């Protein structure tokens, strides 16, 4: 039986959510599956992956063929790196502890990179918010200036009308 590691769609319309499953190659996309080994949510930034690492490694080692998207997911999670390191252990290139140490170093480096990207993204959002606030302040100052000019013009017009009104009232009274 040819097994595949594939995505099984879930979620509502316009909001896809996938389960990562082991299925017979002949089974339909959302049909029968052998085992569910994780989930994949592409709607978050970055995409969220919840994976049973040991089971994924087992299935890759026994020959289950992943689809392109699942292969990328497994690669990012380090399943293929661990498979490669276990192959080195079997060949005698290094021992199990050295393989685990290399994997842990890779995982820590990857985590640092993700944290750096998240920090840069947060900083970019803060900078954008500051720029938007400054632009809004400038717009508000321009509006306040126009309102002040209108009020000054209205006050001048009212004072002028008030000055003309008593003069016109006094003139007929004297005549």
PDB file of C-alpha atoms in Angstrom:
ATOM      1  CA  UNK A   1       0.000   0.000   0.000  1.00  0.00           C
ATOM      2  CA  UNK A   2       1.457   3.375  -1.041  1.00  0.00           C
ATOM      3  CA  UNK A   3       1.029   5.891   1.740  1.00  0.00           C
ATOM      4  CA  UNK A   4       1.072   9.632   1.434  1.00  0.00           C
ATOM      5  CA  UNK A   5       1.460  12.395   3.959  1.00  0.00           C
ATOM      6  CA  UNK A   6      -1.038  15.003   2.851  1.00  0.00           C
ATOM      7  CA  UNK A   7      -3.220  17.867   3.964  1.00  0.00           C
ATOM      8  CA  UNK A   8      -6.888  17.299   4.702  1.00  0.00           C
ATOM      9  CA  UNK A   9      -8.967  20.473   4.409  1.00  0.00           C
ATOM     10  CA  UNK A  10     -11.183  21.710   7.182  1.00  0.00           C
ATOM     11  CA  UNK A  11     -12.445  25.078   8.363  1.00  0.00           C
ATOM     12  CA  UNK A  12     -15.103  27.273   6.872  1.00  0.00           C
ATOM     13  CA  UNK A  13     -15.333  28.867   3.461  1.00  0.00           C
ATOM     14  CA  UNK A  14     -12.595  31.439   2.991  1.00  0.00           C
ATOM     15  CA  UNK A  15     -10.770  30.304   6.151  1.00  0.00           C
ATOM     16  CA  UNK A  16      -8.908  27.098   5.374  1.00  0.00           C
ATOM     17  CA  UNK A  17      -7.536  24.930   8.157  1.00  0.00           C
ATOM     18  CA  UNK A  18      -5.710  21.699   7.417  1.00  0.00           C
ATOM     19  CA  UNK A  19      -4.980  18.454   9.206  1.00  0.00           C
ATOM     20  CA  UNK A  20      -1.737  16.696   8.303  1.00  0.00           C
ATOM     21  CA  UNK A  21      -2.693  13.046   7.789  1.00  0.00           C
ATOM     22  CA  UNK A  22      -1.257   9.739   6.658  1.00  0.00           C
ATOM     23  CA  UNK A  23      -3.518   8.301   3.957  1.00  0.00           C
ATOM     24  CA  UNK A  24      -3.569   5.699   1.232  1.00  0.00           C
ATOM     25  CA  UNK A  25      -2.482   7.309  -2.038  1.00  0.00           C
ATOM     26  CA  UNK A  26      -5.777   6.225  -3.650  1.00  0.00           C
ATOM     27  CA  UNK A  27      -7.989   7.849  -0.985  1.00  0.00           C
ATOM     28  CA  UNK A  28      -9.614  11.206  -1.792  1.00  0.00           C
ATOM     29  CA  UNK A  29      -8.213  14.415  -0.289  1.00  0.00           C
ATOM     30  CA  UNK A  30     -10.785  14.740   2.482  1.00  0.00           C
ATOM     31  CA  UNK A  31     -11.531  11.010   2.672  1.00  0.00           C
ATOM     32  CA  UNK A  32     -10.342   8.123   4.782  1.00  0.00           C
ATOM     33  CA  UNK A  33      -6.962   8.397   6.468  1.00  0.00           C
ATOM     34  CA  UNK A  34      -4.743   6.152   8.576  1.00  0.00           C
ATOM     35  CA  UNK A  35      -3.434   8.603  11.173  1.00  0.00           C
ATOM     36  CA  UNK A  36      -3.575  12.317  11.952  1.00  0.00           C
ATOM     37  CA  UNK A  37      -0.108  13.626  12.829  1.00  0.00           C
ATOM     38  CA  UNK A  38      -0.716  17.360  13.075  1.00  0.00           C
ATOM     39  CA  UNK A  39      -2.450  20.537  11.959  1.00  0.00           C
ATOM     40  CA  UNK A  40      -1.543  23.452   9.707  1.00  0.00           C
ATOM     41  CA  UNK A  41      -3.176  26.896   9.889  1.00  0.00           C
ATOM     42  CA  UNK A  42      -2.059  29.168   7.029  1.00  0.00           C
ATOM     43  CA  UNK A  43      -4.313  32.035   8.209  1.00  0.00           C
ATOM     44  CA  UNK A  44      -1.957  33.202  10.950  1.00  0.00           C
ATOM     45  CA  UNK A  45       1.214  35.179  10.372  1.00  0.00           C
ATOM     46  CA  UNK A  46       3.476  33.187  10.375  1.00  0.00           C
ATOM     47  CA  UNK A  47       1.533  30.018   9.599  1.00  0.00           C
ATOM     48  CA  UNK A  48       0.913  27.849  12.663  1.00  0.00           C
ATOM     49  CA  UNK A  49       2.018  24.208  12.573  1.00  0.00           C
ATOM     50  CA  UNK A  50       1.261  21.722  15.348  1.00  0.00           C
ATOM     51  CA  UNK A  51       3.063  18.470  14.521  1.00  0.00           C
ATOM     52  CA  UNK A  52       3.635  15.172  16.313  1.00  0.00           C
ATOM     53  CA  UNK A  53       7.341  15.130  15.469  1.00  0.00           C
ATOM     54  CA  UNK A  54       8.023  11.492  16.399  1.00  0.00           C
ATOM     55  CA  UNK A  55       5.150  10.104  14.329  1.00  0.00           C
ATOM     56  CA  UNK A  56       6.041  12.312  11.361  1.00  0.00           C
ATOM     57  CA  UNK A  57       9.643  11.096  11.545  1.00  0.00           C
ATOM     58  CA  UNK A  58       8.472   7.485  11.758  1.00  0.00           C
ATOM     59  CA  UNK A  59       6.286   7.801   8.668  1.00  0.00           C
ATOM     60  CA  UNK A  60       9.006   9.558   6.666  1.00  0.00           C
ATOM     61  CA  UNK A  61      11.473   6.821   7.640  1.00  0.00           C
ATOM     62  CA  UNK A  62       9.128   4.010   6.560  1.00  0.00           C
ATOM     63  CA  UNK A  63       8.693   5.611   3.150  1.00  0.00           C
ATOM     64  CA  UNK A  64       5.466   7.658   3.199  1.00  0.00           C
ATOM     65  CA  UNK A  65       5.650  10.216   0.403  1.00  0.00           C
ATOM     66  CA  UNK A  66       4.610  13.769   1.359  1.00  0.00           C
ATOM     67  CA  UNK A  67       2.941  16.219  -0.970  1.00  0.00           C
ATOM     68  CA  UNK A  68       4.924  19.349  -1.867  1.00  0.00           C
ATOM     69  CA  UNK A  69       3.314  21.526   0.795  1.00  0.00           C
ATOM     70  CA  UNK A  70       3.712  18.887   3.489  1.00  0.00           C
ATOM     71  CA  UNK A  71       7.342  18.329   2.470  1.00  0.00           C
ATOM     72  CA  UNK A  72       7.988  22.053   3.009  1.00  0.00           C
ATOM     73  CA  UNK A  73       6.234  21.934   6.392  1.00  0.00           C
ATOM     74  CA  UNK A  74       8.196  18.870   7.514  1.00  0.00           C
ATOM     75  CA  UNK A  75      11.432  20.439   6.326  1.00  0.00           C
ATOM     76  CA  UNK A  76      10.765  23.664   8.266  1.00  0.00           C
ATOM     77  CA  UNK A  77       9.953  21.631  11.382  1.00  0.00           C
ATOM     78  CA  UNK A  78      13.227  19.671  11.066  1.00  0.00           C
ATOM     79  CA  UNK A  79      11.853  16.196  10.331  1.00  0.00           C
ATOM     80  CA  UNK A  80      14.078  15.760   7.281  1.00  0.00           C
ATOM     81  CA  UNK A  81      17.133  17.055   9.147  1.00  0.00           C
ATOM     82  CA  UNK A  82      16.554  14.501  11.903  1.00  0.00           C
ATOM     83  CA  UNK A  83      16.127  11.751   9.298  1.00  0.00           C
ATOM     84  CA  UNK A  84      19.439  12.808   7.770  1.00  0.00           C
ATOM     85  CA  UNK A  85      21.161  12.831  11.171  1.00  0.00           C
ATOM     86  CA  UNK A  86      19.777   9.388  12.032  1.00  0.00           C
ATOM     87  CA  UNK A  87      21.198   8.132   8.748  1.00  0.00           C
ATOM     88  CA  UNK A  88      24.594   9.436   9.845  1.00  0.00           C
ATOM     89  CA  UNK A  89      24.234   7.594  13.154  1.00  0.00           C
ATOM     90  CA  UNK A  90      23.427   4.328  11.322  1.00  0.00           C
ATOM     91  CA  UNK A  91      26.523   4.763   9.147  1.00  0.00           C
ATOM     92  CA  UNK A  92      28.675   5.422  12.208  1.00  0.00           C
ATOM     93  CA  UNK A  93      29.650   8.994  11.313  1.00  0.00           C
ATOM     94  CA  UNK A  94      28.715  10.152  14.833  1.00  0.00           C
ATOM     95  CA  UNK A  95      26.721   8.932  17.808  1.00  0.00           C
ATOM     96  CA  UNK A  96      23.125   9.605  18.863  1.00  0.00           C
ATOM     97  CA  UNK A  97      24.118  12.310  21.365  1.00  0.00           C
ATOM     98  CA  UNK A  98      26.050  14.261  18.717  1.00  0.00           C
ATOM     99  CA  UNK A  99      23.092  14.006  16.346  1.00  0.00           C
ATOM    100  CA  UNK A 100      20.735  15.321  19.014  1.00  0.00           C
ATOM    101  CA  UNK A 101      23.177  18.129  19.833  1.00  0.00           C
ATOM    102  CA  UNK A 102      23.326  19.175  16.155  1.00  0.00           C
ATOM    103  CA  UNK A 103      19.544  19.095  15.914  1.00  0.00           C
ATOM    104  CA  UNK A 104      19.123  21.160  19.088  1.00  0.00           C
ATOM    105  CA  UNK A 105      21.639  23.733  17.795  1.00  0.00           C
ATOM    106  CA  UNK A 106      19.716  23.972  14.513  1.00  0.00           C
ATOM    107  CA  UNK A 107      16.414  24.348  16.359  1.00  0.00           C
ATOM    108  CA  UNK A 108      17.829  27.091  18.628  1.00  0.00           C
ATOM    109  CA  UNK A 109      19.262  28.967  15.640  1.00  0.00           C
ATOM    110  CA  UNK A 110      15.938  28.717  13.837  1.00  0.00           C
ATOM    111  CA  UNK A 111      14.108  30.007  16.929  1.00  0.00           C
ATOM    112  CA  UNK A 112      16.493  32.994  17.146  1.00  0.00           C
ATOM    113  CA  UNK A 113      15.775  33.793  13.510  1.00  0.00           C
ATOM    114  CA  UNK A 114      12.017  33.627  14.077  1.00  0.00           C
ATOM    115  CA  UNK A 115      12.285  35.874  17.130  1.00  0.00           C
ATOM    116  CA  UNK A 116      14.388  38.362  15.157  1.00  0.00           C
ATOM    117  CA  UNK A 117      11.814  38.480  12.360  1.00  0.00           C
ATOM    118  CA  UNK A 118       9.001  38.925  14.897  1.00  0.00           C
ATOM    119  CA  UNK A 119      10.900  41.771  16.600  1.00  0.00           C
ATOM    120  CA  UNK A 120      11.536  43.502  13.267  1.00  0.00           C
ATOM    121  CA  UNK A 121       7.873  43.143  12.336  1.00  0.00           C
ATOM    122  CA  UNK A 122       6.805  44.588  15.691  1.00  0.00           C
ATOM    123  CA  UNK A 123       9.216  47.504  15.269  1.00  0.00           C
ATOM    124  CA  UNK A 124       7.913  48.157  11.760  1.00  0.00           C
ATOM    125  CA  UNK A 125       4.340  48.225  13.090  1.00  0.00           C
ATOM    126  CA  UNK A 126       5.319  50.686  15.829  1.00  0.00           C
ATOM    127  CA  UNK A 127       7.121  52.923  13.308  1.00  0.00           C
ATOM    128  CA  UNK A 128       4.102  52.838  11.008  1.00  0.00           C
ATOM    129  CA  UNK A 129       1.840  53.754  13.924  1.00  0.00           C
ATOM    130  CA  UNK A 130       4.129  56.687  14.846  1.00  0.00           C
ATOM    131  CA  UNK A 131       4.127  57.936  11.252  1.00  0.00           C
ATOM    132  CA  UNK A 132       0.346  57.660  11.097  1.00  0.00           C
ATOM    133  CA  UNK A 133       0.041  59.566  14.374  1.00  0.00           C
ATOM    134  CA  UNK A 134       2.328  62.343  13.116  1.00  0.00           C
ATOM    135  CA  UNK A 135       0.366  62.588   9.860  1.00  0.00           C
ATOM    136  CA  UNK A 136      -2.882  62.753  11.822  1.00  0.00           C
ATOM    137  CA  UNK A 137      -1.464  65.491  14.054  1.00  0.00           C
ATOM    138  CA  UNK A 138      -0.479  67.534  10.998  1.00  0.00           C
ATOM    139  CA  UNK A 139      -3.942  67.117   9.493  1.00  0.00           C
ATOM    140  CA  UNK A 140      -5.561  68.107  12.801  1.00  0.00           C
ATOM    141  CA  UNK A 141      -3.325  71.192  13.065  1.00  0.00           C
ATOM    142  CA  UNK A 142      -4.267  72.229   9.518  1.00  0.00           C
ATOM    143  CA  UNK A 143      -7.964  71.783  10.316  1.00  0.00           C
ATOM    144  CA  UNK A 144      -7.607  73.721  13.579  1.00  0.00           C
ATOM    145  CA  UNK A 145      -5.846  76.530  11.703  1.00  0.00           C
ATOM    146  CA  UNK A 146      -8.659  76.718   9.122  1.00  0.00           C
ATOM    147  CA  UNK A 147     -11.294  76.703  11.887  1.00  0.00           C
ATOM    148  CA  UNK A 148      -9.445  79.478  13.727  1.00  0.00           C
ATOM    149  CA  UNK A 149      -9.270  81.536  10.516  1.00  0.00           C
ATOM    150  CA  UNK A 150     -12.997  81.035   9.927  1.00  0.00           C
ATOM    151  CA  UNK A 151     -13.806  82.050  13.503  1.00  0.00           C
ATOM    152  CA  UNK A 152     -11.582  85.121  13.214  1.00  0.00           C
ATOM    153  CA  UNK A 153     -13.247  86.071   9.931  1.00  0.00           C
ATOM    154  CA  UNK A 154     -16.696  85.517  11.450  1.00  0.00           C
ATOM    155  CA  UNK A 155     -15.770  87.576  14.534  1.00  0.00           C
ATOM    156  CA  UNK A 156     -14.414  90.373  12.314  1.00  0.00           C
ATOM    157  CA  UNK A 157     -17.564  90.297  10.196  1.00  0.00           C
ATOM    158  CA  UNK A 158     -19.724  90.380  13.339  1.00  0.00           C
ATOM    159  CA  UNK A 159     -17.725  93.305  14.768  1.00  0.00           C
ATOM    160  CA  UNK A 160     -17.957  95.143  11.449  1.00  0.00           C
ATOM    161  CA  UNK A 161     -21.697  94.510  11.259  1.00  0.00           C
ATOM    162  CA  UNK A 162     -22.073  95.647  14.859  1.00  0.00           C
ATOM    163  CA  UNK A 163     -20.120  98.836  14.137  1.00  0.00           C
ATOM    164  CA  UNK A 164     -22.288  99.605  11.100  1.00  0.00           C
ATOM    165  CA  UNK A 165     -25.587  98.812  12.851  1.00  0.00           C
ATOM    166  CA  UNK A 166     -25.402 101.568  15.532  1.00  0.00           C
ATOM    167  CA  UNK A 167     -24.243 104.134  12.976  1.00  0.00           C
ATOM    168  CA  UNK A 168     -27.258 103.467  10.769  1.00  0.00           C
ATOM    169  CA  UNK A 169     -29.629 103.535  13.746  1.00  0.00           C
ATOM    170  CA  UNK A 170     -28.285 106.891  15.017  1.00  0.00           C
ATOM    171  CA  UNK A 171     -28.433 108.654  11.679  1.00  0.00           C
ATOM    172  CA  UNK A 172     -32.209 108.389  11.234  1.00  0.00           C
ATOM    173  CA  UNK A 173     -32.814 109.349  14.867  1.00  0.00           C
ATOM    174  CA  UNK A 174     -31.046 112.697  14.377  1.00  0.00           C
ATOM    175  CA  UNK A 175     -32.932 113.624  11.251  1.00  0.00           C
TER     176      UNK A 175
END
